[in-house]
PDB file of C-alpha atoms in Angstrom:
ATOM      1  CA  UNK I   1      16.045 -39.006 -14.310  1.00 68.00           C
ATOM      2  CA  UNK I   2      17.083 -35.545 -14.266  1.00 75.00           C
ATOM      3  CA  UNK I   3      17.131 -35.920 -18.189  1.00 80.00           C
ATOM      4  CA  UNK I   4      14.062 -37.305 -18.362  1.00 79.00           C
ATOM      5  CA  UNK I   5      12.569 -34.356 -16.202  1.00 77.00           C
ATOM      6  CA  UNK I   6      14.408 -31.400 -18.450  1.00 81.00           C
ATOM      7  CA  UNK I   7      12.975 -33.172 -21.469  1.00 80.00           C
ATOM      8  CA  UNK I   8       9.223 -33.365 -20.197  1.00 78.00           C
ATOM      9  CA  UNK I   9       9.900 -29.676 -19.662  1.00 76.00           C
ATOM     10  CA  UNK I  10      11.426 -28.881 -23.061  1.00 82.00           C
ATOM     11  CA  UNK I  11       8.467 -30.408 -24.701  1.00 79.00           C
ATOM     12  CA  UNK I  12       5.852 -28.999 -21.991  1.00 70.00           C
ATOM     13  CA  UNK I  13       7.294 -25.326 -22.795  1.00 75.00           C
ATOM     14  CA  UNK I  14       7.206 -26.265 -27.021  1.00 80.00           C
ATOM     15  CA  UNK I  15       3.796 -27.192 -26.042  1.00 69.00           C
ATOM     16  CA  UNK I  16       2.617 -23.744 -24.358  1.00 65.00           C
ATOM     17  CA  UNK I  17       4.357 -22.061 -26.707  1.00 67.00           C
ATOM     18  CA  UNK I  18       2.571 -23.691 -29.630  1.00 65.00           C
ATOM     19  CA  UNK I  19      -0.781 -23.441 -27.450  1.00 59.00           C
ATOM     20  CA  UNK I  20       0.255 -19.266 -27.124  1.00 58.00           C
ATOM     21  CA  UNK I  21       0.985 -19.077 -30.811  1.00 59.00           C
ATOM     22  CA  UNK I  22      -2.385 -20.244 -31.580  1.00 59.00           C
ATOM     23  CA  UNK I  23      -3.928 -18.035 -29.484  1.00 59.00           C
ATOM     24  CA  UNK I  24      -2.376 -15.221 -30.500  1.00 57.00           C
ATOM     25  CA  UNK I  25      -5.237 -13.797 -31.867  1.00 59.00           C
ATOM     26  CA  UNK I  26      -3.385 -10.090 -32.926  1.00 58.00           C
ATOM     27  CA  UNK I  27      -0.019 -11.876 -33.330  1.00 61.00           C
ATOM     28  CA  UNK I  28       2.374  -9.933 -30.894  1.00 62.00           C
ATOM     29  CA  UNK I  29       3.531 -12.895 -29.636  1.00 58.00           C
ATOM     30  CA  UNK I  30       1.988 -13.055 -25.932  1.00 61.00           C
ATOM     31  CA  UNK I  31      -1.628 -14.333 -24.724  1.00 60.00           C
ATOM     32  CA  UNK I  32      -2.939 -10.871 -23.158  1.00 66.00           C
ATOM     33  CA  UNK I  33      -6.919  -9.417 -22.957  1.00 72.00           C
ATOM     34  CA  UNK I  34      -6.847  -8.818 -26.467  1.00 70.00           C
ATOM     35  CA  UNK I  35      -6.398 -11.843 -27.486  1.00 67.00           C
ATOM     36  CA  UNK I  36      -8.867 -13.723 -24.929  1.00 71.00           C
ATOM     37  CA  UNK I  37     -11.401 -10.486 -25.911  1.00 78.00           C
ATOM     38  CA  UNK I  38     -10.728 -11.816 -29.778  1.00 73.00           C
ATOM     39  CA  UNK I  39     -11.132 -15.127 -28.915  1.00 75.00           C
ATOM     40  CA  UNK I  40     -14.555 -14.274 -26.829  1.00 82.00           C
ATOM     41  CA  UNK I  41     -15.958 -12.750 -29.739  1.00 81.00           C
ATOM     42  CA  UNK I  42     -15.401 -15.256 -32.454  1.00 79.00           C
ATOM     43  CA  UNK I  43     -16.712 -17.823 -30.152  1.00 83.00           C
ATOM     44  CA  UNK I  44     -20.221 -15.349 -29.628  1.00 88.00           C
ATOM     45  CA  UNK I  45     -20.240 -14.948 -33.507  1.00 85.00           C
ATOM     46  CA  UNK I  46     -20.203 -19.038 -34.100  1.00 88.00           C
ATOM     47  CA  UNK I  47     -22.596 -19.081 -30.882  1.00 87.00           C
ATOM     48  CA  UNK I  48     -24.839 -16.697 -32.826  1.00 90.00           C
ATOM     49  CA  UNK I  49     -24.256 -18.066 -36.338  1.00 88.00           C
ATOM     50  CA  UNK I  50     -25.213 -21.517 -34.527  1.00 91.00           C
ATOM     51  CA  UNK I  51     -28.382 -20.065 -32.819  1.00 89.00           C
ATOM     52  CA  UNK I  52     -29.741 -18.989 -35.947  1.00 91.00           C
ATOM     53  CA  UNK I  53     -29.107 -22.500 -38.015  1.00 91.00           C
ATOM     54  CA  UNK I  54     -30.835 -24.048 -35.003  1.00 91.00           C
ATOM     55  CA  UNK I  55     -33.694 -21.769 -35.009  1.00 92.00           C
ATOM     56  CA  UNK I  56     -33.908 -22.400 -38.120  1.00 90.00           C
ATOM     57  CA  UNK I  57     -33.962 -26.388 -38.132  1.00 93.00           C
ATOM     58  CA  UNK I  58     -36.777 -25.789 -34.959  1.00 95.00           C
ATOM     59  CA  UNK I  59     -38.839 -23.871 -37.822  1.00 94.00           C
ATOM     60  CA  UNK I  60     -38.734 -26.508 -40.326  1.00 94.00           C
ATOM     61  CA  UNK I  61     -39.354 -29.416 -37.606  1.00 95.00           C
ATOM     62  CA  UNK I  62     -42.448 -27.446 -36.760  1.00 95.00           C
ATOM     63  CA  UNK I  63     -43.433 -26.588 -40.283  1.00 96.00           C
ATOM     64  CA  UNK I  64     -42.755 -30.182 -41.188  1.00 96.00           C
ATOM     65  CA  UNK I  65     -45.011 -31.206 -38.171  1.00 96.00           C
ATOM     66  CA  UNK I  66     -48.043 -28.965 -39.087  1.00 97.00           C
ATOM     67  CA  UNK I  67     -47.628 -30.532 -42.683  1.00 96.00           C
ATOM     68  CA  UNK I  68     -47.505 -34.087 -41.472  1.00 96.00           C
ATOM     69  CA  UNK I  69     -50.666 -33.701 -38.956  1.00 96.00           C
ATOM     70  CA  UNK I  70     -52.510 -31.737 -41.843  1.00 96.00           C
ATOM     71  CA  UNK I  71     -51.737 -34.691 -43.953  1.00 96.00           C
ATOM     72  CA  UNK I  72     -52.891 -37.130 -41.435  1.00 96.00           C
ATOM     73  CA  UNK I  73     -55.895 -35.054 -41.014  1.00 96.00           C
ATOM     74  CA  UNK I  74     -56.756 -34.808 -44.540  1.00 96.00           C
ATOM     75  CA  UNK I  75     -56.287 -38.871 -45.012  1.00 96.00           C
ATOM     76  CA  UNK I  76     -58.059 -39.570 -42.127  1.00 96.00           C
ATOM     77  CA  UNK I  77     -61.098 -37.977 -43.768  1.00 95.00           C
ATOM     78  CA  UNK I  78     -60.685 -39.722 -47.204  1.00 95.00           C
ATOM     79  CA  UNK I  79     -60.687 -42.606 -44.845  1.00 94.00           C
ATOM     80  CA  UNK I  80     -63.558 -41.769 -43.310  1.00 94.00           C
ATOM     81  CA  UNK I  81     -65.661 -40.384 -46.428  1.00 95.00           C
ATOM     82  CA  UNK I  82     -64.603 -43.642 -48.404  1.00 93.00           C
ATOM     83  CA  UNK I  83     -65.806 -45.616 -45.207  1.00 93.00           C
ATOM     84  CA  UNK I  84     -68.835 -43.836 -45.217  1.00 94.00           C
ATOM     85  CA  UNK I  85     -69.631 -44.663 -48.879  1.00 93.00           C
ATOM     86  CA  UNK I  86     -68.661 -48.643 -48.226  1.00 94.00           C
ATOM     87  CA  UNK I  87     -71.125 -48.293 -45.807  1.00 93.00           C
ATOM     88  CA  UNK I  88     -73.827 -46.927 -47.956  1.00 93.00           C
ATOM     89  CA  UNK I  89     -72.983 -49.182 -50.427  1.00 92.00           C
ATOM     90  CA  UNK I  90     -73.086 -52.303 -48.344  1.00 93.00           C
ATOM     91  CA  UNK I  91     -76.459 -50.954 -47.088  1.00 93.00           C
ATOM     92  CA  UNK I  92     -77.775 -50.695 -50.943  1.00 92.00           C
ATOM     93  CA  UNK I  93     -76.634 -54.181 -51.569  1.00 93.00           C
ATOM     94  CA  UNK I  94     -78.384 -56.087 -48.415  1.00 94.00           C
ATOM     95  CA  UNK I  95     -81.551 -54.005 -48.914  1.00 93.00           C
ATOM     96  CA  UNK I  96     -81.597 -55.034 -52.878  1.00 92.00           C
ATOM     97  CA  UNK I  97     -81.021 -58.634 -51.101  1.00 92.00           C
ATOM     98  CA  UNK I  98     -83.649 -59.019 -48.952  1.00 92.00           C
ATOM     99  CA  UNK I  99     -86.022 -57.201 -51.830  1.00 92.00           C
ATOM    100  CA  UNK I 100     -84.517 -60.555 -54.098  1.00 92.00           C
ATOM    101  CA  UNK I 101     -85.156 -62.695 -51.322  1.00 92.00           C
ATOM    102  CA  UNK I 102     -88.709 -61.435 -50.859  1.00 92.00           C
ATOM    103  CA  UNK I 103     -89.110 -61.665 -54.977  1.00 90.00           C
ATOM    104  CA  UNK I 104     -87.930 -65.437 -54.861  1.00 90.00           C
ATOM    105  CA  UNK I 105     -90.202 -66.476 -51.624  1.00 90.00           C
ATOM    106  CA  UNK I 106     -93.280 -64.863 -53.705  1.00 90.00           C
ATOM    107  CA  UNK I 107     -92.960 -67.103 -56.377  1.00 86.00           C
ATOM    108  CA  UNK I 108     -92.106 -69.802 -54.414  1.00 87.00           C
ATOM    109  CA  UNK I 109     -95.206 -69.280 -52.687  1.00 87.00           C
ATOM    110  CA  UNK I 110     -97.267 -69.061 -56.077  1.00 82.00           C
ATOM    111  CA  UNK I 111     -95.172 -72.240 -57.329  1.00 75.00           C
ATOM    112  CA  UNK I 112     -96.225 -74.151 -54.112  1.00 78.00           C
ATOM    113  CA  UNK I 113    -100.197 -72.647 -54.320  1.00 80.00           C
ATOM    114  CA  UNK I 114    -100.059 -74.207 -58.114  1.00 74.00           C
ATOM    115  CA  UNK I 115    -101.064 -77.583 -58.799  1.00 77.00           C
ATOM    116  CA  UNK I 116     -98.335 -80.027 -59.832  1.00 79.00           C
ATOM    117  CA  UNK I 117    -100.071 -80.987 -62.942  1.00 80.00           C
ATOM    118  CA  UNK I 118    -100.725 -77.080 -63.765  1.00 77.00           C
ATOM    119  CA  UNK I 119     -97.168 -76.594 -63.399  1.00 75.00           C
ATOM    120  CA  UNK I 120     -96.318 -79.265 -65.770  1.00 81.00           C
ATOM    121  CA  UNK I 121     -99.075 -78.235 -68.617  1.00 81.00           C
ATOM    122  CA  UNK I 122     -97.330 -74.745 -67.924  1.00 79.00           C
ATOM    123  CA  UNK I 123     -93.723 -76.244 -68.712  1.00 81.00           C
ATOM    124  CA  UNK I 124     -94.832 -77.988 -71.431  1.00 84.00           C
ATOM    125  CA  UNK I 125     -96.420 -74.914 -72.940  1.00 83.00           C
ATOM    126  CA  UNK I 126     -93.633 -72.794 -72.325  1.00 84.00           C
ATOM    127  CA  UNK I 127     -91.593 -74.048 -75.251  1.00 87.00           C
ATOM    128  CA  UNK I 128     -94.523 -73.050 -77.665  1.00 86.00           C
ATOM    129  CA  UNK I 129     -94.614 -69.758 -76.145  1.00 84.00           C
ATOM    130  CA  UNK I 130     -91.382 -69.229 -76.471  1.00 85.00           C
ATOM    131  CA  UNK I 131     -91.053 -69.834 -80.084  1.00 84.00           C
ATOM    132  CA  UNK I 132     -93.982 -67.850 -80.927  1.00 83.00           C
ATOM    133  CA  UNK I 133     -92.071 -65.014 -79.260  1.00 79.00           C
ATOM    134  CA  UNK I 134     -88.887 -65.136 -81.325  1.00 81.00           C
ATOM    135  CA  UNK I 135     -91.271 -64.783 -84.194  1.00 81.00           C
ATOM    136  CA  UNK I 136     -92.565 -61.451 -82.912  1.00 81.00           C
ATOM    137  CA  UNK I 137     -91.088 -58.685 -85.094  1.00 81.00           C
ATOM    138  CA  UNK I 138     -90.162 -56.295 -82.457  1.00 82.00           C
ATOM    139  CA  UNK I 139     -90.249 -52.988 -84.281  1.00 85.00           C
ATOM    140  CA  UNK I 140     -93.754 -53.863 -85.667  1.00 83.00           C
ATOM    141  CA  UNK I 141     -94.736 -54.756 -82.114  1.00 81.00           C
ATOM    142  CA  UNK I 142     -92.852 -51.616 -80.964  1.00 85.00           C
ATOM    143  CA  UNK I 143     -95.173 -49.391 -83.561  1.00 87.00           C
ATOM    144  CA  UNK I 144     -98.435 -51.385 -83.161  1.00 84.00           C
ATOM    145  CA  UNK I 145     -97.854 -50.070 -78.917  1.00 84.00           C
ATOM    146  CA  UNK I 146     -96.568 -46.655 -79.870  1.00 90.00           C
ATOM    147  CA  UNK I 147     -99.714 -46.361 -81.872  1.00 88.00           C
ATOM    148  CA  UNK I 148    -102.250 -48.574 -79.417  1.00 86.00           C
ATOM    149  CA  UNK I 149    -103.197 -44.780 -77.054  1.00 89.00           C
ATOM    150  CA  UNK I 150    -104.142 -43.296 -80.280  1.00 89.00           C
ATOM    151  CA  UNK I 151    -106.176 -46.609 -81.699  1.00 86.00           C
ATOM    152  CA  UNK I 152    -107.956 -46.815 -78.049  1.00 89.00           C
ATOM    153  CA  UNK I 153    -109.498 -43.020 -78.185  1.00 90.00           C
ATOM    154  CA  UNK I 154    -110.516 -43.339 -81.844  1.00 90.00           C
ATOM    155  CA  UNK I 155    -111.861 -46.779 -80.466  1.00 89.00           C
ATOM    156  CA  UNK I 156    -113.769 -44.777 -77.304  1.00 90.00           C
ATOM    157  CA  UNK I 157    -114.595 -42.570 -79.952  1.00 90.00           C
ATOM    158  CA  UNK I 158    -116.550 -44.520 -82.442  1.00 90.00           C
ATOM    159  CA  UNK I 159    -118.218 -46.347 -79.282  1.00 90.00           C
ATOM    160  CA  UNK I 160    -119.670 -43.174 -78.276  1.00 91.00           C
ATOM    161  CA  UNK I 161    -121.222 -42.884 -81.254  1.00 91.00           C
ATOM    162  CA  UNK I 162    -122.790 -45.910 -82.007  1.00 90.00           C
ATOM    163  CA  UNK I 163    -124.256 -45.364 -78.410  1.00 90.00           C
ATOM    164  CA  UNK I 164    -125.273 -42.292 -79.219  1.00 89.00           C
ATOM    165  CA  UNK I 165    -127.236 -43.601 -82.790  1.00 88.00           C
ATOM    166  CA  UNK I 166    -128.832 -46.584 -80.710  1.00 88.00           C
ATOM    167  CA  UNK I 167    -130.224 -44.568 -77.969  1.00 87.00           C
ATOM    168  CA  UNK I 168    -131.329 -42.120 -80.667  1.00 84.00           C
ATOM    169  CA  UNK I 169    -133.141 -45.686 -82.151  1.00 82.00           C
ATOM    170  CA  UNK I 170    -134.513 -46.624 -79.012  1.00 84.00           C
ATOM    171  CA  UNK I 171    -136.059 -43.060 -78.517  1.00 79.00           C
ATOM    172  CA  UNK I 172    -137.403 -43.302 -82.419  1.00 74.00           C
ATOM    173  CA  UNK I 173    -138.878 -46.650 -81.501  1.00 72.00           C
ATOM    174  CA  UNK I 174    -140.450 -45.497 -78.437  1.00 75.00           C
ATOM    175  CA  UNK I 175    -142.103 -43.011 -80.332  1.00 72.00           C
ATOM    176  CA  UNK I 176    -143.337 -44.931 -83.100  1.00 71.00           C
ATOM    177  CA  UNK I 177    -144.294 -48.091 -80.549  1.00 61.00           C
ATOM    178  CA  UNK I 178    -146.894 -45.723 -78.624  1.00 56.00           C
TER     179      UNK I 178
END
């Protein structure tokens, strides 16, 4: 056992002594102030060196959080504006309803006032019509409208006149009929 105990003691000195060597921080062979004062500041410099990374990672969390709630912000109004203009739409398309719906009950009001057999002289007619307006020349009819203000003045025109020539009549006949 004694063997056993000189051993364990063997290896426990090999031990400090590699433990000493390593902290030997000016390498004269013994663990004294100058060493531990070594060893003190190497440990501030990676406590330092470590500060700084981690005030730097604390930066970029909060630069990266102002970015993400700016994002958020900025889609939550794109939400909102694109929400806003569903809305509008929506709004367009039931009030263009009900105006269809109001179109649609005023003829079927007008089909119900008609009289049946009106309604089917009308429908039998309506395939007359209809060819009679495919033979229509369009740009002839488009002229003929372009050209119907002018037509009506000269029209207003030339009835003035012949209003004018009968009252002068009249007023040569009243003299003459005395």
């Amino acid at each position: 056992m004694e063997n056993i105990n000189e051993k364990m003691d063997a290896q426990l000195r090999t031990r400090v002594d590699e433990l000493t060597r390593a902290n030997d921080e000016n390498q004269d062979g013994r663990l004294d102030a100058a060493d531990l004062k070594a060893q003190l500041n190497r440990i501030e410099a990676q406590l330092e060196l470590q500060d700084q990374q981690n005030r730097g990672i604390i930066a970029n969390q909060h630069k990266r959080m102002i970015l993400s709630v700016v994002l958020v912000a900025v889609i939550l109004v794109v939400l909102a504006f694109f929400g806003w203009r569903i809305n509008v739409a929506y709004n367009n398309v039931m009030a263009a309803c009900d105006r269809v719906n109001a179109l649609a009950d005023t003829v079927q009001t007008s089909l119900d006032t008609l009289d049946q057999s009106q309604l089917d002289d009308m429908m039998q007619d309506l395939p007359e019509i209809t060819e009679q307006l495919k033979k229509i020349d369009v740009d002839a009819l488009n002229k003929v409208l372009t050209e119907l203000p002018a037509l009506m003045n000269t029209v207003s025109s030339l009835q003035s006149q012949v209003e004018s020539i009968t009252n002068w009549f009249n007023g040569l006949g009243s003299v003459f009929g005395r």
